[in-house]
mmCIF file of C-alpha atoms in Angstrom:
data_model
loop_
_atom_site.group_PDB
_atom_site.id
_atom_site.type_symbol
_atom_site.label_atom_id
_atom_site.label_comp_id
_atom_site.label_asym_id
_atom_site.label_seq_id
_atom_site.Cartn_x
_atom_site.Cartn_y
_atom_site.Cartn_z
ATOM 1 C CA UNK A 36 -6.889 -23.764 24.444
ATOM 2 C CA UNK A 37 -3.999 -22.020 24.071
ATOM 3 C CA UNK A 38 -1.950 -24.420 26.337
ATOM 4 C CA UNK A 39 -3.366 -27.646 24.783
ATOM 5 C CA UNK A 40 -2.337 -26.040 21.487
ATOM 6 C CA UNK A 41 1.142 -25.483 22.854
ATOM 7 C CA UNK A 42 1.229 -29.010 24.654
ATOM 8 C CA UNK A 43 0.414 -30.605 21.209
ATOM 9 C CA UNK A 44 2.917 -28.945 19.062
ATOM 10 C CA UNK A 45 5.672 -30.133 22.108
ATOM 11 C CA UNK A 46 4.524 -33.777 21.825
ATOM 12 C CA UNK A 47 5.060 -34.179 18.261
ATOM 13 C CA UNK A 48 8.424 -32.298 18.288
ATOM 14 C CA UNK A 49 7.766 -29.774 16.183
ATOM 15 C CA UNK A 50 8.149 -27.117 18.277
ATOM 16 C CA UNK A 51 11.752 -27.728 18.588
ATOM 17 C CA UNK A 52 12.265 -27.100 14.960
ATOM 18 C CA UNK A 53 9.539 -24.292 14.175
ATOM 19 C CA UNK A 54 10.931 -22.361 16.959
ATOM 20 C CA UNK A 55 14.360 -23.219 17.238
ATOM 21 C CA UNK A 56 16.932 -20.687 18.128
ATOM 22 C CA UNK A 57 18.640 -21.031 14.965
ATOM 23 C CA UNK A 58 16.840 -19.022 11.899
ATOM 24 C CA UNK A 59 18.740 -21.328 9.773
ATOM 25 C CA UNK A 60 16.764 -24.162 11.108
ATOM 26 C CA UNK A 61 13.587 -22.276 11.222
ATOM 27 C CA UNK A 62 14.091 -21.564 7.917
ATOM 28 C CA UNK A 63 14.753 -24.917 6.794
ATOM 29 C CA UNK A 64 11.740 -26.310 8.370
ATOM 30 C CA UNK A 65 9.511 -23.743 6.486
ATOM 31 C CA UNK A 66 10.808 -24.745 3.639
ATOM 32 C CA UNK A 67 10.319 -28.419 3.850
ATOM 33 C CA UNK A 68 7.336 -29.077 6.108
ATOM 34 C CA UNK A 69 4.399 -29.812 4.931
ATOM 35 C CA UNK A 70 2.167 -27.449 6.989
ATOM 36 C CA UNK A 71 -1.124 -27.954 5.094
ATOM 37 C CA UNK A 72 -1.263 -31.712 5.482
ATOM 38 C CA UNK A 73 -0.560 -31.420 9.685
ATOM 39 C CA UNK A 74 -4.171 -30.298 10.474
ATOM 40 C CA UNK A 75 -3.706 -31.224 14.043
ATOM 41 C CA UNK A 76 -1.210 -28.294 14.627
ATOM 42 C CA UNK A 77 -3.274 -25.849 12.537
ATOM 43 C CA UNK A 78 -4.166 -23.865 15.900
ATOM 44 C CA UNK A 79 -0.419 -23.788 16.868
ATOM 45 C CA UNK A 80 0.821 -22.255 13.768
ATOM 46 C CA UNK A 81 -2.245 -19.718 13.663
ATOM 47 C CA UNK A 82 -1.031 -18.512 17.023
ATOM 48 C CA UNK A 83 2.094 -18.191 16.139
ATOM 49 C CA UNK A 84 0.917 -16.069 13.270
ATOM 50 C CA UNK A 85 -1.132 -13.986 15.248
ATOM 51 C CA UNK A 86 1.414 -13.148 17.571
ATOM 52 C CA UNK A 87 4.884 -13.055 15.146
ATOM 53 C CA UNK A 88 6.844 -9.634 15.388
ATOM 54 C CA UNK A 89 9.242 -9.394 12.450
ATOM 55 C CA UNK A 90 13.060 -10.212 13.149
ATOM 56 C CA UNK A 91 16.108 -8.908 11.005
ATOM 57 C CA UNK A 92 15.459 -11.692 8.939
ATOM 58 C CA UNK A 93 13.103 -10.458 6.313
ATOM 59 C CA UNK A 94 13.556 -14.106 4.086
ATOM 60 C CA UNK A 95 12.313 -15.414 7.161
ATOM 61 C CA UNK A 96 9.832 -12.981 7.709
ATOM 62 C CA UNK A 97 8.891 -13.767 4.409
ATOM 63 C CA UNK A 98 8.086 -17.569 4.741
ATOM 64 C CA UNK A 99 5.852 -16.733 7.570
ATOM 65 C CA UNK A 100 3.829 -14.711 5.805
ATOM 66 C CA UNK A 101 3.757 -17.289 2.923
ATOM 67 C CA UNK A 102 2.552 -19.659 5.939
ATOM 68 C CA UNK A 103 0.028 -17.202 7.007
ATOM 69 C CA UNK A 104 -1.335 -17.272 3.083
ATOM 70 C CA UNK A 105 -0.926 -20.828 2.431
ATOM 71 C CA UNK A 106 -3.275 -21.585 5.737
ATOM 72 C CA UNK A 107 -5.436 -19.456 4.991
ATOM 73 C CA UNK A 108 -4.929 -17.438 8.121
ATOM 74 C CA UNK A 109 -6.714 -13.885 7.838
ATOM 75 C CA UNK A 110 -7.583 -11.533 10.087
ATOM 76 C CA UNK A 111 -8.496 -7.900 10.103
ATOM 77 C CA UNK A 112 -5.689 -6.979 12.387
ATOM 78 C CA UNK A 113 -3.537 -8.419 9.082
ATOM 79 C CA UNK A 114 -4.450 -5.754 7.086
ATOM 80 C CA UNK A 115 -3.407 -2.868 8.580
ATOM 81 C CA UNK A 116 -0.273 -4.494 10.012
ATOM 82 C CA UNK A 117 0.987 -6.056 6.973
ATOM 83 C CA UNK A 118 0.377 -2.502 5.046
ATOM 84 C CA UNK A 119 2.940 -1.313 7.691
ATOM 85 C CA UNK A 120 5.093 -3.473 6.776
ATOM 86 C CA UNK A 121 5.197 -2.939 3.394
ATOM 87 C CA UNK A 122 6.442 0.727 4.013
ATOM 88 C CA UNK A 123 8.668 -0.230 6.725
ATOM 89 C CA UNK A 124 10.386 -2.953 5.157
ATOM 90 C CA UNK A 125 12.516 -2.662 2.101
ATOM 91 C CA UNK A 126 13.630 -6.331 0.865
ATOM 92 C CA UNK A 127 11.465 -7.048 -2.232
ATOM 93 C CA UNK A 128 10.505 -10.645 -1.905
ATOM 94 C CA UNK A 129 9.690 -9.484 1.670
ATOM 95 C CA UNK A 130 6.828 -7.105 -0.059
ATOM 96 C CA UNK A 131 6.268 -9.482 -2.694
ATOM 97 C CA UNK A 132 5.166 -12.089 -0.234
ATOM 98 C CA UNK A 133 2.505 -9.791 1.477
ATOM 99 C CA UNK A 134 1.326 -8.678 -1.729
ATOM 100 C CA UNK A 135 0.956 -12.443 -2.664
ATOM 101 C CA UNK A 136 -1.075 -12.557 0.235
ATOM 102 C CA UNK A 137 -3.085 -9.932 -0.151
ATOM 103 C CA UNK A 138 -3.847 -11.291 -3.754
ATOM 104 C CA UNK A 139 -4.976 -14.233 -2.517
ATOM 105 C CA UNK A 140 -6.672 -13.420 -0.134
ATOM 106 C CA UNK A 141 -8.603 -10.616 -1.450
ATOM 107 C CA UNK A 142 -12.065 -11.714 -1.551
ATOM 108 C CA UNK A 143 -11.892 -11.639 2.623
ATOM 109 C CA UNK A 144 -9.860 -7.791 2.587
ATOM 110 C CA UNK A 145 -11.538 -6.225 -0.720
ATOM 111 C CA UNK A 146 -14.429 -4.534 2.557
ATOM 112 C CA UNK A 147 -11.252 -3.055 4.459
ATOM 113 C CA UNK A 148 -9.690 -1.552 0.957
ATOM 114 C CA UNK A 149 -9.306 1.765 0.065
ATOM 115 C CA UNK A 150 -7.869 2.468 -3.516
ATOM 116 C CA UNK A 151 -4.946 4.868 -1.961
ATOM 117 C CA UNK A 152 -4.022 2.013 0.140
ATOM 118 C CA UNK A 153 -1.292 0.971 -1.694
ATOM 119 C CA UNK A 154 -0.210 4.689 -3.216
ATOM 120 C CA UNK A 155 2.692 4.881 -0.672
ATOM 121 C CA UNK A 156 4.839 1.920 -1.837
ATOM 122 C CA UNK A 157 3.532 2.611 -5.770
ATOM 123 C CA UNK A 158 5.608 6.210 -5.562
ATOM 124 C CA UNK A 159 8.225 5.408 -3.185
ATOM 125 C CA UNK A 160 11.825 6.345 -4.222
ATOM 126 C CA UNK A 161 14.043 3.335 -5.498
ATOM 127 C CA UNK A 162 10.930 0.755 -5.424
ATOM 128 C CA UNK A 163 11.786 -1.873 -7.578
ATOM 129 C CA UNK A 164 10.013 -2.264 -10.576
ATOM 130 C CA UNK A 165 8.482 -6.113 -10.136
ATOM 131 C CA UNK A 166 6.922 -4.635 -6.579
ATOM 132 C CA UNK A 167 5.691 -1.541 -8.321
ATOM 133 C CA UNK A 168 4.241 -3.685 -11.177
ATOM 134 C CA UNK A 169 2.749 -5.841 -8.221
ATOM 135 C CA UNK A 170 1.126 -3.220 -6.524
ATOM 136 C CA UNK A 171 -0.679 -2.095 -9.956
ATOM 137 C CA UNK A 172 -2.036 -5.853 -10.369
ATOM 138 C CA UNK A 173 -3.119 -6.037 -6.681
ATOM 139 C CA UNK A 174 -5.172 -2.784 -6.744
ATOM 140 C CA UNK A 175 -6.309 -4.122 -10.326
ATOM 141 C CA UNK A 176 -7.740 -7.605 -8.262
ATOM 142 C CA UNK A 177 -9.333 -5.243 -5.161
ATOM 143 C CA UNK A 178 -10.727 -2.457 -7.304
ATOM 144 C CA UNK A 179 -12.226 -3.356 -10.709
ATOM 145 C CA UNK A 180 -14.273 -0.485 -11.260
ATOM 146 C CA UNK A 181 -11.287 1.478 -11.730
ATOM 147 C CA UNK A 182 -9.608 -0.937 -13.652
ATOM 148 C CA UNK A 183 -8.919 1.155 -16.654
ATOM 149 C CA UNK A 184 -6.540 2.998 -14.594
ATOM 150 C CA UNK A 185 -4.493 0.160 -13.254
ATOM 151 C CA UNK A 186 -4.936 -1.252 -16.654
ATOM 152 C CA UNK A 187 -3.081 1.609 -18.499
ATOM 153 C CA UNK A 188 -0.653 1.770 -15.450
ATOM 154 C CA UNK A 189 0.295 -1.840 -16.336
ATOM 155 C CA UNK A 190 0.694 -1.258 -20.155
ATOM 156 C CA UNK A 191 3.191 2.116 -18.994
ATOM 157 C CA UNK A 192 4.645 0.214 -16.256
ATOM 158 C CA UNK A 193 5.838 -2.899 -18.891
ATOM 159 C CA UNK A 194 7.014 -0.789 -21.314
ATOM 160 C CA UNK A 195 9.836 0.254 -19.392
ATOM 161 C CA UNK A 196 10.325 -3.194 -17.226
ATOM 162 C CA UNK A 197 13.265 -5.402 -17.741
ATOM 163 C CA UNK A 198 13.366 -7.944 -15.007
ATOM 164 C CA UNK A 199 12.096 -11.187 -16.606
ATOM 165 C CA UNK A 200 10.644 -12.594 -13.523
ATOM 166 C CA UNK A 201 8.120 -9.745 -13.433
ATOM 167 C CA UNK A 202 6.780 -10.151 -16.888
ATOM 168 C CA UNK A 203 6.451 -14.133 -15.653
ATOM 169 C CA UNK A 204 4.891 -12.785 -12.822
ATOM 170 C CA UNK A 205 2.119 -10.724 -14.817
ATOM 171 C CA UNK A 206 0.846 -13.743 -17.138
ATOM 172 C CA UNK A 207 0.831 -15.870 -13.956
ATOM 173 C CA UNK A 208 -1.428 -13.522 -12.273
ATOM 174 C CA UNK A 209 -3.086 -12.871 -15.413
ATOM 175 C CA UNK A 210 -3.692 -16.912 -15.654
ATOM 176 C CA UNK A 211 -4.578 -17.875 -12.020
ATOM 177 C CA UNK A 212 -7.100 -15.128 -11.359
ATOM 178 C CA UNK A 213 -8.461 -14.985 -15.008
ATOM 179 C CA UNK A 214 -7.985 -11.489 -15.445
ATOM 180 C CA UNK A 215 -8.143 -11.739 -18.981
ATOM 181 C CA UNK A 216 -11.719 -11.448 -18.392
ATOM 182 C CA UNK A 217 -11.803 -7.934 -17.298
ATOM 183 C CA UNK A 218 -8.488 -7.748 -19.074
ATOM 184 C CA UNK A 219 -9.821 -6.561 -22.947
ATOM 185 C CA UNK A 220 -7.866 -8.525 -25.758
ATOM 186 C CA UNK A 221 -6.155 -5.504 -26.687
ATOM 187 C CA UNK A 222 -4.964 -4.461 -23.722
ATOM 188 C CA UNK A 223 -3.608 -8.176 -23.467
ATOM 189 C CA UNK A 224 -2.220 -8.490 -27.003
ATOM 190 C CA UNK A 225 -0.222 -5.086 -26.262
ATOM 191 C CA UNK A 226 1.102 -6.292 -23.121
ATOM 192 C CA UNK A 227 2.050 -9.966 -25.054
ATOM 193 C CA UNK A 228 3.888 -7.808 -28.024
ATOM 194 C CA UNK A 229 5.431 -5.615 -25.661
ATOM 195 C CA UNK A 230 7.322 -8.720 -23.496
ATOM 196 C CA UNK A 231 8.361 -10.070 -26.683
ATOM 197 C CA UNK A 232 9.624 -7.176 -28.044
ATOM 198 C CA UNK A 233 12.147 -6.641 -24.624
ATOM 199 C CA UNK A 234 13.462 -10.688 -25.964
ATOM 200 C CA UNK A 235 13.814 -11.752 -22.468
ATOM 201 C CA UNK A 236 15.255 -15.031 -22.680
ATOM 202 C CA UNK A 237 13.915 -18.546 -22.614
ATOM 203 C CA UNK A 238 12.025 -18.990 -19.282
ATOM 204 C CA UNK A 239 9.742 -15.785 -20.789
ATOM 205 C CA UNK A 240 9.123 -17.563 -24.654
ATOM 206 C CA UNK A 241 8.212 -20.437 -23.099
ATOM 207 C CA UNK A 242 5.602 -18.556 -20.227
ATOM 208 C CA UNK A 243 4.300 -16.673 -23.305
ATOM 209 C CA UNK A 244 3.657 -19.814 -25.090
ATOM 210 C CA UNK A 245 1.773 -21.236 -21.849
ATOM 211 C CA UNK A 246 -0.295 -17.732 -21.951
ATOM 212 C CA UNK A 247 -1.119 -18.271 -25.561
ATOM 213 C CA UNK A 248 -2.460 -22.158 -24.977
ATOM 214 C CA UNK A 249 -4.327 -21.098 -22.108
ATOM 215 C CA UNK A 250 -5.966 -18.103 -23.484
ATOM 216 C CA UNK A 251 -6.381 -19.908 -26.897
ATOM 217 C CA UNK A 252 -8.619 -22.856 -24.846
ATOM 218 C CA UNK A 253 -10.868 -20.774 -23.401
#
């Protein structure tokens, strides 16, 4: 199978480009191909996953494991090895992607869980604050009969945050996993008047307004 796969992905070319030499063109070719819609080289790129070892490059290392999440690829060997990674590995979009992945992919890991999974990056020294905030809403998704916790970690957590793409980040979350369903609306109107009150600019105001038209057509 494994041959075939690798015979297949040689035909078309690809290869060349998903595995060139250059991370520049690797990169590239993340970035632009349209890996969902190629369902004949699903197995290729699934092996690949399965047997990628991190290189220096941790915005590359990145884009494969937004590969691994936008195919759907999961694997109980995943967990354990991506939790690694999150300790081992310091670049933030680097542990933003896994815990992306994790997100989305939590219905299939919510059996390997444990709620002190995630404790080591939540109190490491110098963690930025859009991972830490993250990390909260993750174990929020995985562990919702604790949620009061994570909940009041969230409403601490905001109070003190001033990176505008992590207050973005919380009402998108919010939105696309309807957390304002386990989310009470005072817990969600304190978060709303406490991202206003920071005045974050333009891109914020107008996810804010987004937030209210979406709540408000429920």
């Amino acid at each position: 199978m494994e041959k075939k796969v690798q015979e297949q992905a040689e035909d078309n070319n690809l290869k060349t480009h998903f595995e060139s030499r250059y991370l520049s063109e690797r990169i590239d070719f993340l970035q632009e191909y349209d890996f969902v819609k190629d369902e004949s080289n699903f197995e290729y790129f699934k092996s690949f996953i399965f047997d990628f070892e991190l290189t220096k490059n941790d915005w590359y290392n990145s884009l494969i494991i937004n590969l691994a999440d936008e195919l759907n690829i999961v694997h109980n060997s995943f967990y354990k090895r991506y939790l690694n990674y999150l300790t081992n590995r310091k670049y933030y979009l680097f542990r933003l992607s896994i815990l992306d992945y994790f997100a989305n992919n939590h219905i299939f890991y919510k059996k390997i869980y444990r709620q002190k999974d995630f404790e080591i990056i939540k109190n490491s020294r110098n963690l930025k604050r859009i991972v830490k905030n993250q990390v909260i809403v993750n174990d929020l998704i995985f562990d919702l009969k604790n949620k009061r916790i994570y909940i009041d970690e969230l409403k601490k957590s905001y109070r003190v945050t001033q990176d505008y793409k992590s207050h973005i980040r919380l009402y998108n979350y919010i939105m696309n996993f309807e957390l304002d369903e386990i989310i009470s609306k005072t817990d969600l109107n304190y978060l709303v008047e406490t991202t206003q009150n920071k005045k974050l600019g333009r891109a914020v105001d107008l996810k804010l307004l987004e937030f209210a038209n979406y709540f408000n057509g429920k």
